[in-house]
mmCIF file of C-alpha atoms in Angstrom:
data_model
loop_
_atom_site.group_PDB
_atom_site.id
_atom_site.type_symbol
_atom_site.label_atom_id
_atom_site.label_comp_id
_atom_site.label_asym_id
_atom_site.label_seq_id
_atom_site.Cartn_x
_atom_site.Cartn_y
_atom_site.Cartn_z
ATOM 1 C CA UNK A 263 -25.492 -29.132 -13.114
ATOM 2 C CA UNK A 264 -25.125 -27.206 -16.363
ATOM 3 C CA UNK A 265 -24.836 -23.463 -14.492
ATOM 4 C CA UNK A 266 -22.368 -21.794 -13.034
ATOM 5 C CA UNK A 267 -23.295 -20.491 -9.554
ATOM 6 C CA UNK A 268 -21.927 -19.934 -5.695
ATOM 7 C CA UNK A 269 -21.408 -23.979 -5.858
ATOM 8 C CA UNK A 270 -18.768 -23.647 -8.360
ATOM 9 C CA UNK A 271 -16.653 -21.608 -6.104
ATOM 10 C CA UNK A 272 -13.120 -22.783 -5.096
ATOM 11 C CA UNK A 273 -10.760 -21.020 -3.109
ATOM 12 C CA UNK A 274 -8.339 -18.561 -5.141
ATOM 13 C CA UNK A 275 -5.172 -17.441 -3.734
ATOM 14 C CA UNK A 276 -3.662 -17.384 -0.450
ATOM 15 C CA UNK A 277 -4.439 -16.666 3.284
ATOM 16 C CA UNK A 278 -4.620 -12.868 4.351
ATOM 17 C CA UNK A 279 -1.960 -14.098 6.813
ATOM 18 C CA UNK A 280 1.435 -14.148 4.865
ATOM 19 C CA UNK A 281 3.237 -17.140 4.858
ATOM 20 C CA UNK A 282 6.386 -15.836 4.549
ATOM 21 C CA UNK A 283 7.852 -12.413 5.959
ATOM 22 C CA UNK A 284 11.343 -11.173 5.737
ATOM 23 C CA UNK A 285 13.402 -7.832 6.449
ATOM 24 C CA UNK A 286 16.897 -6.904 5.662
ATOM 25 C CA UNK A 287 18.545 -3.490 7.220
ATOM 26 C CA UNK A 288 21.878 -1.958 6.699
ATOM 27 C CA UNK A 289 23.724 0.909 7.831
ATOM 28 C CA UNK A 290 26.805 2.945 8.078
ATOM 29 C CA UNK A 291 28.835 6.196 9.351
ATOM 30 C CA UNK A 292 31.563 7.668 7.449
ATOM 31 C CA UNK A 293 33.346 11.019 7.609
ATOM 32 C CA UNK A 294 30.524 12.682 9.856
ATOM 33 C CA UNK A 295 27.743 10.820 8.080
ATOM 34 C CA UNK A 296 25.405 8.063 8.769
ATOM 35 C CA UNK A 297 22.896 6.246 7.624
ATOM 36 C CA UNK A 298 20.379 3.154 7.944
ATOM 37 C CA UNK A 299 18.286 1.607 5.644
ATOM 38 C CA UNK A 300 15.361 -0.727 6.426
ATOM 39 C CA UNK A 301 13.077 -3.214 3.966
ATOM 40 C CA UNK A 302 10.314 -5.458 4.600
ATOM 41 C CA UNK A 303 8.415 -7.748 2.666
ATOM 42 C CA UNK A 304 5.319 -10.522 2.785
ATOM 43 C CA UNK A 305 5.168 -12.950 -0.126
ATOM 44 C CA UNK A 306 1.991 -15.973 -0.487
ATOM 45 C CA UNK A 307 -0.206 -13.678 1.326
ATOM 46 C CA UNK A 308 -3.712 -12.385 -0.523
ATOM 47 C CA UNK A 309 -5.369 -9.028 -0.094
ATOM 48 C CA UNK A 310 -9.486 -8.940 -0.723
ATOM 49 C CA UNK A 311 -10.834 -5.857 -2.072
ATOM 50 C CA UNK A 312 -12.523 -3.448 -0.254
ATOM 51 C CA UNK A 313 -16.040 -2.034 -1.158
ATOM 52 C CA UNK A 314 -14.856 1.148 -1.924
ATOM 53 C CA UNK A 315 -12.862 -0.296 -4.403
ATOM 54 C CA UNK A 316 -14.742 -2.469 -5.982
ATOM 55 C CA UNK A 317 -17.705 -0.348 -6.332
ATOM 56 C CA UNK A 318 -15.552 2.814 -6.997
ATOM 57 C CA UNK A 319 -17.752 5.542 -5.181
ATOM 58 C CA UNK A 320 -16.351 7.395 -2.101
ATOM 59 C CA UNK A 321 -18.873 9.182 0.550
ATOM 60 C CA UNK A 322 -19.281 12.778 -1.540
ATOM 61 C CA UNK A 323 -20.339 10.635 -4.773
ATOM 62 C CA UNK A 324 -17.138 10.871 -6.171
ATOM 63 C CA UNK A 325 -15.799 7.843 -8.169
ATOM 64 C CA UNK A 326 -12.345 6.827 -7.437
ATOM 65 C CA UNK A 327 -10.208 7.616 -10.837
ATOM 66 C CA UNK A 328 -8.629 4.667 -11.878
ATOM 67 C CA UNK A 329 -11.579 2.475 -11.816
ATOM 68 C CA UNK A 330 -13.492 5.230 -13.724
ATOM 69 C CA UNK A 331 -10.388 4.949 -16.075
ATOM 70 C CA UNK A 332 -10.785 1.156 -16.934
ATOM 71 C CA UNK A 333 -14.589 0.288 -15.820
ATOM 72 C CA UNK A 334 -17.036 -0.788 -18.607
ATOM 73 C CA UNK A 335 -19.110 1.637 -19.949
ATOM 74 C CA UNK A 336 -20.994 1.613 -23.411
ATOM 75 C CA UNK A 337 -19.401 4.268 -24.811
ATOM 76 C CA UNK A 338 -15.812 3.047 -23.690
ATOM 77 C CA UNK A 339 -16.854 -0.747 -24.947
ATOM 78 C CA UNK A 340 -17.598 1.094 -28.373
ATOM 79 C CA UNK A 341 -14.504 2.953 -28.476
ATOM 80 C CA UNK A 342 -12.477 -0.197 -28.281
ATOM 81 C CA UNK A 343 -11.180 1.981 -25.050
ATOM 82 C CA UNK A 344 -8.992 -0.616 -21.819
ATOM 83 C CA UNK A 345 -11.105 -1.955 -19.997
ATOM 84 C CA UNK A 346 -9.683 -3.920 -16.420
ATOM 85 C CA UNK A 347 -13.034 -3.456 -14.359
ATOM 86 C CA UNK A 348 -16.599 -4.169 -14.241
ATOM 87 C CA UNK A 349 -19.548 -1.635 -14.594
ATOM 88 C CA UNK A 350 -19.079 0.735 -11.600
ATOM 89 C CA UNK A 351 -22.033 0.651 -9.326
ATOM 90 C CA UNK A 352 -22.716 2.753 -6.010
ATOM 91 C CA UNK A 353 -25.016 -0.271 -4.538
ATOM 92 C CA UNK A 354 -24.875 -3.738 -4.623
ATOM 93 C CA UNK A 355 -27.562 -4.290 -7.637
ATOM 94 C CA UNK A 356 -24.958 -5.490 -9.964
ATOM 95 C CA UNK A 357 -24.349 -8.349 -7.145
ATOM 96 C CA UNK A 358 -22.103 -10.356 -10.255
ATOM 97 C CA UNK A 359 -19.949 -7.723 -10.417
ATOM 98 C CA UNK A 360 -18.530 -7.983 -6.669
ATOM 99 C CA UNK A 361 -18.077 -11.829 -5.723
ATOM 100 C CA UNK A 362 -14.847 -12.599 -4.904
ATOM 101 C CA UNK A 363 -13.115 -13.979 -7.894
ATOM 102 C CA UNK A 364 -9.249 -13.446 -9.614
ATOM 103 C CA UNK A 365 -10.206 -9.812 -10.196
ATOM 104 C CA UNK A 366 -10.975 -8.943 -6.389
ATOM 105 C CA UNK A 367 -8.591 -11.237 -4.667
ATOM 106 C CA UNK A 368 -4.973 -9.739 -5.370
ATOM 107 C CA UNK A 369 -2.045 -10.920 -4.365
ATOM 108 C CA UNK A 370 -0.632 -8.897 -1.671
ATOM 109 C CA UNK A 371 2.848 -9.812 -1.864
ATOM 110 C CA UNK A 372 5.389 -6.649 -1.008
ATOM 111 C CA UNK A 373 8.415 -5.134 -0.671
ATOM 112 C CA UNK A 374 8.443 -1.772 1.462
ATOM 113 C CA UNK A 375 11.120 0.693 2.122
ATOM 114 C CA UNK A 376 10.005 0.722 5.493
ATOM 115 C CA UNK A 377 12.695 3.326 7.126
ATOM 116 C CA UNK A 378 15.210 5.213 6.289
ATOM 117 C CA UNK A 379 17.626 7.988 8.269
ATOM 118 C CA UNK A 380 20.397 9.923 7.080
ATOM 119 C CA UNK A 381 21.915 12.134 9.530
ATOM 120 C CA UNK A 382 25.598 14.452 9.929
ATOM 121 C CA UNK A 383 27.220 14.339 13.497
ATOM 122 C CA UNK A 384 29.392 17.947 14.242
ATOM 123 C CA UNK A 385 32.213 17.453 17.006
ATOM 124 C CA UNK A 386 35.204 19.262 17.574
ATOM 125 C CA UNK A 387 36.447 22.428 18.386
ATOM 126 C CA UNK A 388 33.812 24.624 16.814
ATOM 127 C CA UNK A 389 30.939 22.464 19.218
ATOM 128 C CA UNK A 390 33.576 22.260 22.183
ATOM 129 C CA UNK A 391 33.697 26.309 21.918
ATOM 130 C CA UNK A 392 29.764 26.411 21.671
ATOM 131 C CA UNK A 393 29.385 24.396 24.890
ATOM 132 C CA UNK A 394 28.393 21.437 23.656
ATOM 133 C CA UNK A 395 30.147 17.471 22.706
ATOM 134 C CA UNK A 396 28.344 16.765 19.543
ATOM 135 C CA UNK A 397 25.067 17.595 17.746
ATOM 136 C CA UNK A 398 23.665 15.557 14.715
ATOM 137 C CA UNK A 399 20.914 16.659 12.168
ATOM 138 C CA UNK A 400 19.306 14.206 10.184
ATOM 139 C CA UNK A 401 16.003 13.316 8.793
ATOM 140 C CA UNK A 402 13.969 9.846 8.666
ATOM 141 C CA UNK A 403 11.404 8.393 6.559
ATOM 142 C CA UNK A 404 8.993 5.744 7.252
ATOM 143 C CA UNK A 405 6.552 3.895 4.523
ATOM 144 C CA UNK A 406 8.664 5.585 2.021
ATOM 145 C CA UNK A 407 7.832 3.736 -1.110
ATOM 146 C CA UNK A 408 5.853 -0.001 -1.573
ATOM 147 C CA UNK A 409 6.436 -2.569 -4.459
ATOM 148 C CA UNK A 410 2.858 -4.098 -4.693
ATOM 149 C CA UNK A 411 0.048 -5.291 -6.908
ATOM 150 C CA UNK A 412 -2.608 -3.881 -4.949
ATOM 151 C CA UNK A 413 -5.143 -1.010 -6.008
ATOM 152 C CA UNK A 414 -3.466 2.353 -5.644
ATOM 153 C CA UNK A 415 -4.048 3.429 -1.868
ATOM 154 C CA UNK A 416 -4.198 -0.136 -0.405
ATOM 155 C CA UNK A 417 -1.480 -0.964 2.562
ATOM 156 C CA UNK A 418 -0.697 -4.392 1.992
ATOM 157 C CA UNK A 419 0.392 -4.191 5.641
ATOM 158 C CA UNK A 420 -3.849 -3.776 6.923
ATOM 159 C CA UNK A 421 -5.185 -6.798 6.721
ATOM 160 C CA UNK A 422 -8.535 -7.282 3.969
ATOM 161 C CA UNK A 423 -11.447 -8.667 5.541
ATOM 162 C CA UNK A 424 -13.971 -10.917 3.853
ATOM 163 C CA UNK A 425 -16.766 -8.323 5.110
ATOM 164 C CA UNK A 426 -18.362 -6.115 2.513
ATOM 165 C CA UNK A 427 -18.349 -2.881 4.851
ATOM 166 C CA UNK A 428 -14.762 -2.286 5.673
ATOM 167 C CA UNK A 429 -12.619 0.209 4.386
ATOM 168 C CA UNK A 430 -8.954 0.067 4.043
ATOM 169 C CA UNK A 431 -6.559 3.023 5.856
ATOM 170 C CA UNK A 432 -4.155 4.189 3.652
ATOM 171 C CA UNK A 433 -0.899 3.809 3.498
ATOM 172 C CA UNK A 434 0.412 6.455 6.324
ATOM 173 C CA UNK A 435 4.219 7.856 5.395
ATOM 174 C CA UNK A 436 6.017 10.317 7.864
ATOM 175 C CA UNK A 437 9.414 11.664 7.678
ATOM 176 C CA UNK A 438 10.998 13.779 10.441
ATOM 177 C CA UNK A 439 13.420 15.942 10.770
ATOM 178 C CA UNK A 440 15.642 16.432 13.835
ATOM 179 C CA UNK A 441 18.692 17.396 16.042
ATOM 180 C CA UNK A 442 20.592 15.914 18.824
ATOM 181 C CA UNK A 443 22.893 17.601 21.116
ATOM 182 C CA UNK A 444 24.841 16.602 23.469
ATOM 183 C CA UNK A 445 26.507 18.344 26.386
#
């Protein structure tokens, strides 16, 4: 028909279901020490933007830095300065600027150092004197580090929603610290 509208759209990328998932964890004791080691992954799975990312403002009027960084503005146009994102906008007005298209729709694929512990078992004499078998220290990590293409702060683990009004939660890491003792 000569224009390019909503009728020209075709679906871009994949499902927000992954396709494929995978894992691989390893472990060992030596000497006293142990360890384990856990990674997880997706692959042909899509992630759709939020609308705090795409339009860049959080509740307190604040604008999210690295779309400030790389959205359009005049002056940064002029300068010849990067520029990866569209005009920011707190409302919808610039409605062009937020349909789904290659810039919105990321691929979600991942690879997450999903846990880790390390942790030193003491036994012998010196515990048998103390009244105890054994005691082990060690500390754990969880959501350590994530290989992804997604927006900075966006758990490719949540799954997007085609809504305009959700919000992602980000990406929660823990580690712990702890002791065991046995008697």
């Amino acid at each position: 028909d000569g224009k390019i509208d909503q009728f020209d759209m075709v679906p871009i990328g994949y499902s927000s279901i992954p396709e494929i998932t995978y894992g691989i964890s390893f472990g060992g004791d030596i000497k006293g020490f142990d360890f384990s080691v856990l990674f997880q992954g997706a692959d042909n799975v899509s992630f759709n933007a939020s609308k705090k990312t795409k339009r860049g403002f959080q509740e307190d009027g604040s604008a999210i830095e690295y779309l400030k960084k790389y959205s359009w503005t005049p002056e940064r146009y002029a300068s010849g300065a990067e520029i990866k994102f569209p005009h920011l906008s707190a409302t919808a007005s610039q409605v062009s600027n937020y349909l789904n298209s290659t810039l919105w729709i990321r691929d979600a694929s991942y690879i997450r150092l999903k846990n880790i512990e390390v942790g030193y078992t003491f036994s012998g004499n010196l515990m048998k004197k103390a009244g105890l078998q054994s005691a082990r220290i060690y500390v754990n990590g969880n959501n350590l580090i994530t290989w992804s293409d997604l927006f900075p702060g966006e758990d490719p683990e949540i799954p997007s929603y085609n809504a305009d009004d959700y919000e992602p939660y980000p990406i929660v890491r823990t580690v712990n610290f702890g002791v065991n003792v046995k008697f």
